[in-house]
Every structure is written in C-alpha cells, then in structure tokens.
Amino acid sequence: MAKTKKTTTATVGIDTQNDLAGIEVAGLSQGQIVRKRFFRHRGALVSMIVLAFIIVMAFTSVGTQVAGLRIGGWWPFSWDSTPPVIDGGRPSMWLLPFTVAFTDGGLSFAPAAITFGEHPFGQDEVGRDIFALVMRGTQQSLMIMVIVGLLATVIGTVVGAVSGFYRGWRDSVLMRFTDIVLTIPVIVIGAVLGRRFGIAGAPVLALILGLVLWTAMARLVRGEFLSLREREFVDAARVAGASDARIIFRHILPNAVGVIIVNATLLMAAAILLETGLSFLGYGVQAPDTSLGKIISENQAAFATRPWLFWWPGVFIIAIALCINFIGDGLRDAFDPRQRKMPSEKALAKAATATRTQQSPAGVPVVVESLPETEILPNAIAPAEDRPLPDPTDPPTGGEPGPDDAPGSGR
Amino acid sequence: MASFILRRLAQSLLIFIAATYLMYLLVALSGDPLQDLREGNAPNKEALIAARIDLLDLDVPPYLRYFIWLGGIFGLTGKGFGWLGVSVQNQPVNVLLGQAITSTLQLVTIAALVAIVLGLIVGITTALRQYSAYDYGVTFLSFLFFSLPIFWVAVLLKQYLAIGFNDYLRDPQIPWWFILIVSPIAGAIWSSIIPGSTKRRWITFGVATLATAGMLGYMQLTDWFSSPHIGIAGIIISAIGIAFGVTALSVGLKRRRALRAALVTAAVGIGMYFLFMYVLSYFINEWLLLVLGLVAVGVSYAIGWFMGGDDRKPVARTTAITGLLIAGLTVLDRYMSVWYVYSNSGRIKGRPIATIGSQTPGLEGSMWVHGVDLFAHLLLPTIALILVSFATYTRYSRASLLEVMNQDYIRTARAKGLTERTVVVRHAFRNALIPIATIIAFDIGALVGGAVITERVFGWTGMGQLFQNGLDKVDPNPVMAFFLVVGGLAILFNLLADLLYAALDPRIRVS
C-alpha cells in the first residue's frame, strides 16, 4: 500500500504524514489495517462502548430466562414481579441539580436533589418495575436482532455467492426469486409471517424475519462476486487447479467480507426497527414474551397519564439502533481501501501558515497514492483530523481521479 | 428505447404476478379464516360456516384459489374487469379500496415529494460544505432519523407537537427570550452553510440573526399565528428574492438579460397577486387552479422567450421557474387567509392541528378551507413518515455528489474557467442524480410500509387499515388489493427510474 509521495514541507515528520494520509508503511495485515482505521472512527468507538454497556446491563441486571431456567440478576425487581405502586408509579430518578418549569414569563428553575430512587424508570399501573421490564425487552430485542442478522447474512451470502459465482441459469433463478421477494415491502411480508409465527415465541419470529430480510444482502454479495471472479488472482487460482469451493471460500469470500460485515450490521439495525414496528402493529412478539416494541404498543393508551412507560423503551430502541448504525459506518470506513483521511479547511489553513516560510511551490498537488478520499456513504461523523497537511493548495474535495464505480455499496 | 421499456415492463409484470402468488399463499396460510365462527356460539354456527366457505371459496385450496382471484381481475368470473373479490363481510373489495386509496396516496405522494426536495437540497448543500459544522450536524441528524421507530415518533408528535401547538395557539405569544435564543442559532446555521472568509461569515451571521429576530418580532407584533399571512409586502420581497435566486442558480447573475426577464416576471406576478387574491380565487375550483398554474408557467415562459434575445431557452426556463414559485406563494397566501376562519369554525374550535383521521367530517366551506383542513391533517403523519426517507436521500445525494465532484471532468471544467455555479449545477448535479433515482424508486415501497404504521397511529381509514383488517381476519382479498396498489407503485417507480436514467445519462445505451 505504501507509495512515495511528494512533500513540500520539512516541518512535518514522515510518520505524521503517513498517519494522516492513512498510508500504512509497515507491513500490516488486512485485519490490523481495518482495526486501526475502525478505532480511528470516534463515533463507532463510542457506539461500541455504549452498546457493550447496554448489553451487559440488560443481561446482568434482571438476569435472564432460558428454556424455563431462571438466572437472577443484581436488580431487586424482576420483570414479572409486582411490587406496590409508589408515588403513582412516577420515575424516582432525577439527574439534574435543578427542576425546570415553563411559566408564562419564561422558564423558571428550582433547585432539586439528584436522586436515583427505588424505581428509577417508574412503574406501570400494576406496579411492575419499568427498568426491569425495559431490560427484559432489550434482551429479547437484542436476541431477535442477532438471530435475524446472522440468518439473513448467511442466506444472503449463499444466494449472492452462488448466483454471482456460477452465473447462468442459477443466477437467473435466484435473482428472479430475490426480485419477487423484494417486490413485497418488508413490513408487509413481515406482518403476514409474524401473524402466523409470532405466537410461537420470539426466537421463532426472529428466524422467520431472517428468512425475509436477506434480499438486499444477496444482491450486494452477488455484485461483489461478479466483479471479483473476473480478477487475475481468481484466474491464477483456477490455473493452479483450485476447486470451485476453494476459490469461493479462500479467494473470493475474504475479499468480499467487508461488504458482508458492513451490511450485516445495517441489517441488524433494520431488524430491530422491524421487530419493534411489527410488535407495535400486533404481529410481532406476543405475550408472555415481551420486547421493546411490545412495551410501547401496550402502553400507548397510557401515554397521556404515564409517559415514562413510553419514553424508556423508545430511548433504548434508538440507542441500540443508533449504536449499530454508527458501528456499521465505522466498519464501512475501515474496510474501504479507498478511504483516506482528508484534513479539514482549518487544518489546511494551519498548514498554510506553517509552510509560508518554507516557500512551497504553489499549485503542486500532493499525490496521495493517486486515490483521494472519496466518501462512499455516511461517515463524516469522525471529524477530520486537525493535523497539518503538507500542501495547502490541494482542495478538500480533491481534484484527483476518483474510482469509477457507483457510490453506495451499502444499503 | 421503446422495446427496452416494453421488455422491462413485461419482466416487471411477470415478477409482480409471481409476487402476488407468493403473497396470496402467505396470507391464506397465515391462520384459520373460520376461527371466529368456530369459537363463537351462534345457534346457526354450521350454517354460518358453510355460508362463509361458499362466499370466499374456502373449499378450494389456496394455491388454486389464487387463480379464482386472478381470474376475477381479468374479468373471467363474470363480475366485470378488475373485480377484486369480496371481503369476509361480503363487501366488494373494489368499494373498500376506493374509500381507502385516496387518503393513503395523498399521504405517500406528499411525503415522497417533501422528502425528495428536502433530502436533495440538504444532501447537496452538505456535500458542497463537506466537513463544516452544518455537515456534521446533518450527518448526526440523519443517523438519528435512521434509528427512530416511526410509531414512537408519531406518538410523540401527536402528544407534544399537535396538542402542545394547539394549546399554544390559544394565546400565541413569542416571548422575548425565545427570540434571543433562536436568532443567533439561525445566524450560526446560515453562516455555516454560506462559505467565505471569516469576515464574510460574521457578516452572514449578523444579517441572518437580525433577519430572524426581525421576522419573529414582526410575527409577534402582528399576532401572526392567529391569522398567518404573507401579505403584499412579503410577496414583493419574496418575488424579487425568487427572481434573483432562480437566476443565480439557473444561468448566473451575470446574464443581465435573464435577470431583467425574471424581474419582469416577478412584477407581473405581483400584479397578478391582487387579481387572484381579490377576484379570481373566489370563482375557481381545484382543476381551474391547476389550469391557472399552467397558465402562469406558460406566461412566464413566454416572457422569457420574448426577452431572451439570442439564447432564449435558458432565459425562458428561468422565468418559468420564477413564475411557478411566485404563483405557488400567492396560492399559499390565499390558503393562509382562510386559516383564521378555519381554526375558529364550529368544527375545529381553535385546535387546528389534527391528530386523528384524514379529514374533518362535515366541514363546510370553500375549497380553500378544505385545503387547509387537508394540510392540518397531513402535517403530522407526513413529518413522521418522511424522517427515514429524508435521512436516506440526504446521505445518498451527499455521497453521490462527493463522488462526482472528484471526477476528472469536474477538474477539467474548473480548469477551463467555468464558474463554480456551472460546474456544480450543470456538470456535477445532473450526474449525481443518476444513482439517487434508483434509491428513490426503491424507497417508495418502504414509504408505503411506513404509511401502514403511521396511519394506525393517526387513526386514518386508509390502505393500512384495509391491510390490517384483512390480515386479522385471514381474508386475502383486501390484503391483495392493498398489495396490488403497493407493488404496482413500486414497479411504476422502478420503471420511471429507468426512464430517468436514460434521460439523465446519454451514455446509457440500452441493448
């Protein structure tokens, strides 16, 4: 990956330059490069920590129940215990040192204590602790998300790989079938299947949803395989006598893994929203199971009187989906070999003042591997590094030739 | 080209028919259509069951029953062409669909249009201001919108926006602290969007802050929310602004001829404002309004054509867009003028933003009042519905434009001395639109799916309800009617995207 590059300043060390241009000089493995780039994406990193925190909290706080076996947690209440209702079930948690009230003249503040209390998220009308309920719902939603993500990824990858690698009649048949499934909106087919299988429990529902959501993945993997199978290294492997299976698994699949992983995360984000949407419509998880969407759906009527029944499940849905979207975005950046950091205008200006004394020949663009950063999809949350670039005349959007394939390898 | 369209159409139709078969089987097998009767304890239970079996041909297995349904559509069952069967309650599905389709199509069309316009504008401006605070803000917002459950947002909107805003409308005051907080924020946003040196940014900030504060102050002083209006002063300012803006975007302000033509159009538009507001608008209906709109565009085009000089077409285009926008503003003002009447009418009782249903039953008034009624009912569902689509379009148009801006030919265009406007509008924008067309076509299905949830939250009797009622009773006919419309829309939009592709990209040679 390393290439020579013109530099017009002596003030910036080689290491910094390589670092900021995203060029790995030392022989790093693909995994190392990806990891390094991923950890540079601040949004993704923070999201990963938050998601890990949510997962740990959901499973340790109220424990879990697998096939009738109940494992307890550190939270005093369980999602099915009904302690007496305190203070009308109002949340006992208050995290600001003051209270805010809207009055006629404007806002008024009054001092208040930061408290956590016995039922931080409140209670519902029969006294069930909302924190415990939401944690249980989070567990279920996370489980559904993971099952759907894995199953849909496997099916989509197999279908896409077979049709992209073998082409011909297999491709026609599989892709026409994909088109057929794709014609039906996800929520519609999900509702129809959920009506039949939702009653069988959350894991079954998850499997069924996995059977619905693979279509986009199949198309993407097929596209990836179609282009990869024409590459020289595949020809070389075939000349060397490799079997189809070996070519697929050892040569093509590792090169397509970026697309697959990125879309698997996005699929999971879609899955959690689909599950909650279906549960809301009544075609998703059925009682006695619960999920975040089901809690919202059950308490919709109580919104005017007990809004906290409604707030917390929603907040957790958003937090999980947001984290996964950000992680997917970070992975996309990390796996994209064309991705290069571009310094911000501020950094350019800083570099300009730094190099003014160095008499840099203006107008000479810096050749960074002849491939500038071309943003493929959402990724700009990671702020451009505020480091100087050697030559300030290179515009941020670059004038370099970009790759010619269509944008949007995702979604 | 024609053969390509025909082939695509035939292919899509075959896939669509296969999809209906799959859908029919899934719905028919999703439960027991006789469950409610079996569990009931009516004395004539057996007779009821037999009657329903006879009504819906339940004795025929689903994989064959589908063909009865398909035959009905092609007029083979003797009920006429396009017969969609009957529902469990023996109501013709055609009638049910006719009642449901209008409100849903209204909702989806308006949501799609709003999402496309907003998404493209925001996506393109973020791409042009890559890595600005505005860009980061929009990026974060679109990630947030991706992650929002529609139904959750819808309930929140209902509770806080609708009820809160209706409460506010009882005594609409804009407090001074609100103006103090909002104006600098608006200024900061504008200075982040409009580029330039530090000094120019500060000027932008100041002007935007003052303008916002002035506007809010004016709204407070004139009690704007009780009787909203643009007014003749607003129309004059906006018309001149539109003339300058459209000219700047369309041909550039250096073309004095075009600017003059646009300003003449604006003057004509201002003149027409009086005629329309005080005379014409009292005598027309929706169709005449459409005709008047076309006349406005035609007249504006003619102005551009005659004043255009040597290079007429771009000038005529500029004036046509200017005329259309001014006409739109005039109509908007006309709608606003009945707001007071509407919100204080006996049916509304001062709570105009509706949370239930798609129209106020028994509302009397002119077409303008009904238009406002439609707006008040569409507002919240549309907001809930467009969030995800808006996020998608923003991200894709941004990515697409960035990709294009890195191409060689853009550098060539800059190198030969074209203005930034020409580079962006003519060279980059057109090409950036190509991938977006596909995304939008694909997204229509998701939009209708979202409409099912939105309609449920807002209690609309639309297609979502048709679908849900049918599914709850394991009744394939209404569900299939729903799916015919949804799938038909998806196929139509995919076809449109193909056509748009060919129109936008001359390189696409169809073989």
PDB file of C-alpha atoms in Angstrom, chain A residues 1-6 14-28 33 36-37 40 337-341 366-371 387 389:
ATOM      1  CA  MET A   1       0.000   0.000   0.000  1.00  0.00           C
ATOM      2  CA  ALA A   2       2.862   2.309   0.708  1.00  0.00           C
ATOM      3  CA  LYS A   3       3.797   4.652  -2.050  1.00  0.00           C
ATOM      4  CA  THR A   4       6.079   7.577  -2.427  1.00  0.00           C
ATOM      5  CA  LYS A   5       4.577  10.963  -2.122  1.00  0.00           C
ATOM      6  CA  LYS A   6       5.699  14.441  -2.792  1.00  0.00           C
ATOM      7  CA  ILE A  14       7.273  11.204   7.857  1.00  0.00           C
ATOM      8  CA  ASP A  15       5.321   9.341  10.497  1.00  0.00           C
ATOM      9  CA  THR A  16       2.753  12.065  10.878  1.00  0.00           C
ATOM     10  CA  GLN A  17       2.312  12.288   7.153  1.00  0.00           C
ATOM     11  CA  ASN A  18       1.811   8.621   6.729  1.00  0.00           C
ATOM     12  CA  ASP A  19      -0.527   8.612   9.607  1.00  0.00           C
ATOM     13  CA  LEU A  20      -2.625  11.459   8.355  1.00  0.00           C
ATOM     14  CA  ALA A  21      -2.724  10.216   4.817  1.00  0.00           C
ATOM     15  CA  GLY A  22      -3.783   6.856   6.138  1.00  0.00           C
ATOM     16  CA  ILE A  23      -0.889   5.092   4.467  1.00  0.00           C
ATOM     17  CA  GLU A  24       0.417   2.113   6.339  1.00  0.00           C
ATOM     18  CA  VAL A  25       4.118   1.845   5.703  1.00  0.00           C
ATOM     19  CA  ALA A  26       4.997  -1.131   7.797  1.00  0.00           C
ATOM     20  CA  GLY A  27       3.607  -4.407   6.576  1.00  0.00           C
ATOM     21  CA  LEU A  28       0.272  -4.563   8.340  1.00  0.00           C
ATOM     22  CA  ILE A  33      -5.363  -2.087   8.985  1.00  0.00           C
ATOM     23  CA  LYS A  36      -6.632   0.642  13.177  1.00  0.00           C
ATOM     24  CA  ARG A  37      -8.999   2.504  10.900  1.00  0.00           C
ATOM     25  CA  ARG A  40      -9.920   5.992  14.494  1.00  0.00           C
ATOM     26  CA  PRO A 337      -9.440   0.582   0.828  1.00  0.00           C
ATOM     27  CA  ARG A 338     -10.040   3.860  -0.965  1.00  0.00           C
ATOM     28  CA  GLN A 339     -10.772   5.676   2.234  1.00  0.00           C
ATOM     29  CA  ARG A 340      -8.211   8.296   3.043  1.00  0.00           C
ATOM     30  CA  LYS A 341      -8.358  10.990   5.641  1.00  0.00           C
ATOM     31  CA  VAL A 366       0.139  16.370  -3.314  1.00  0.00           C
ATOM     32  CA  VAL A 367      -0.109  12.936  -4.772  1.00  0.00           C
ATOM     33  CA  VAL A 368      -1.557  10.727  -2.142  1.00  0.00           C
ATOM     34  CA  GLU A 369      -1.496   7.326  -3.756  1.00  0.00           C
ATOM     35  CA  SER A 370      -3.394   8.982  -6.585  1.00  0.00           C
ATOM     36  CA  LEU A 371      -6.526   7.942  -4.741  1.00  0.00           C
ATOM     37  CA  ARG A 387      -3.366  17.965  11.609  1.00  0.00           C
ATOM     38  CA  LEU A 389      -1.168  18.710   5.518  1.00  0.00           C
TER      39      LEU A 389
END
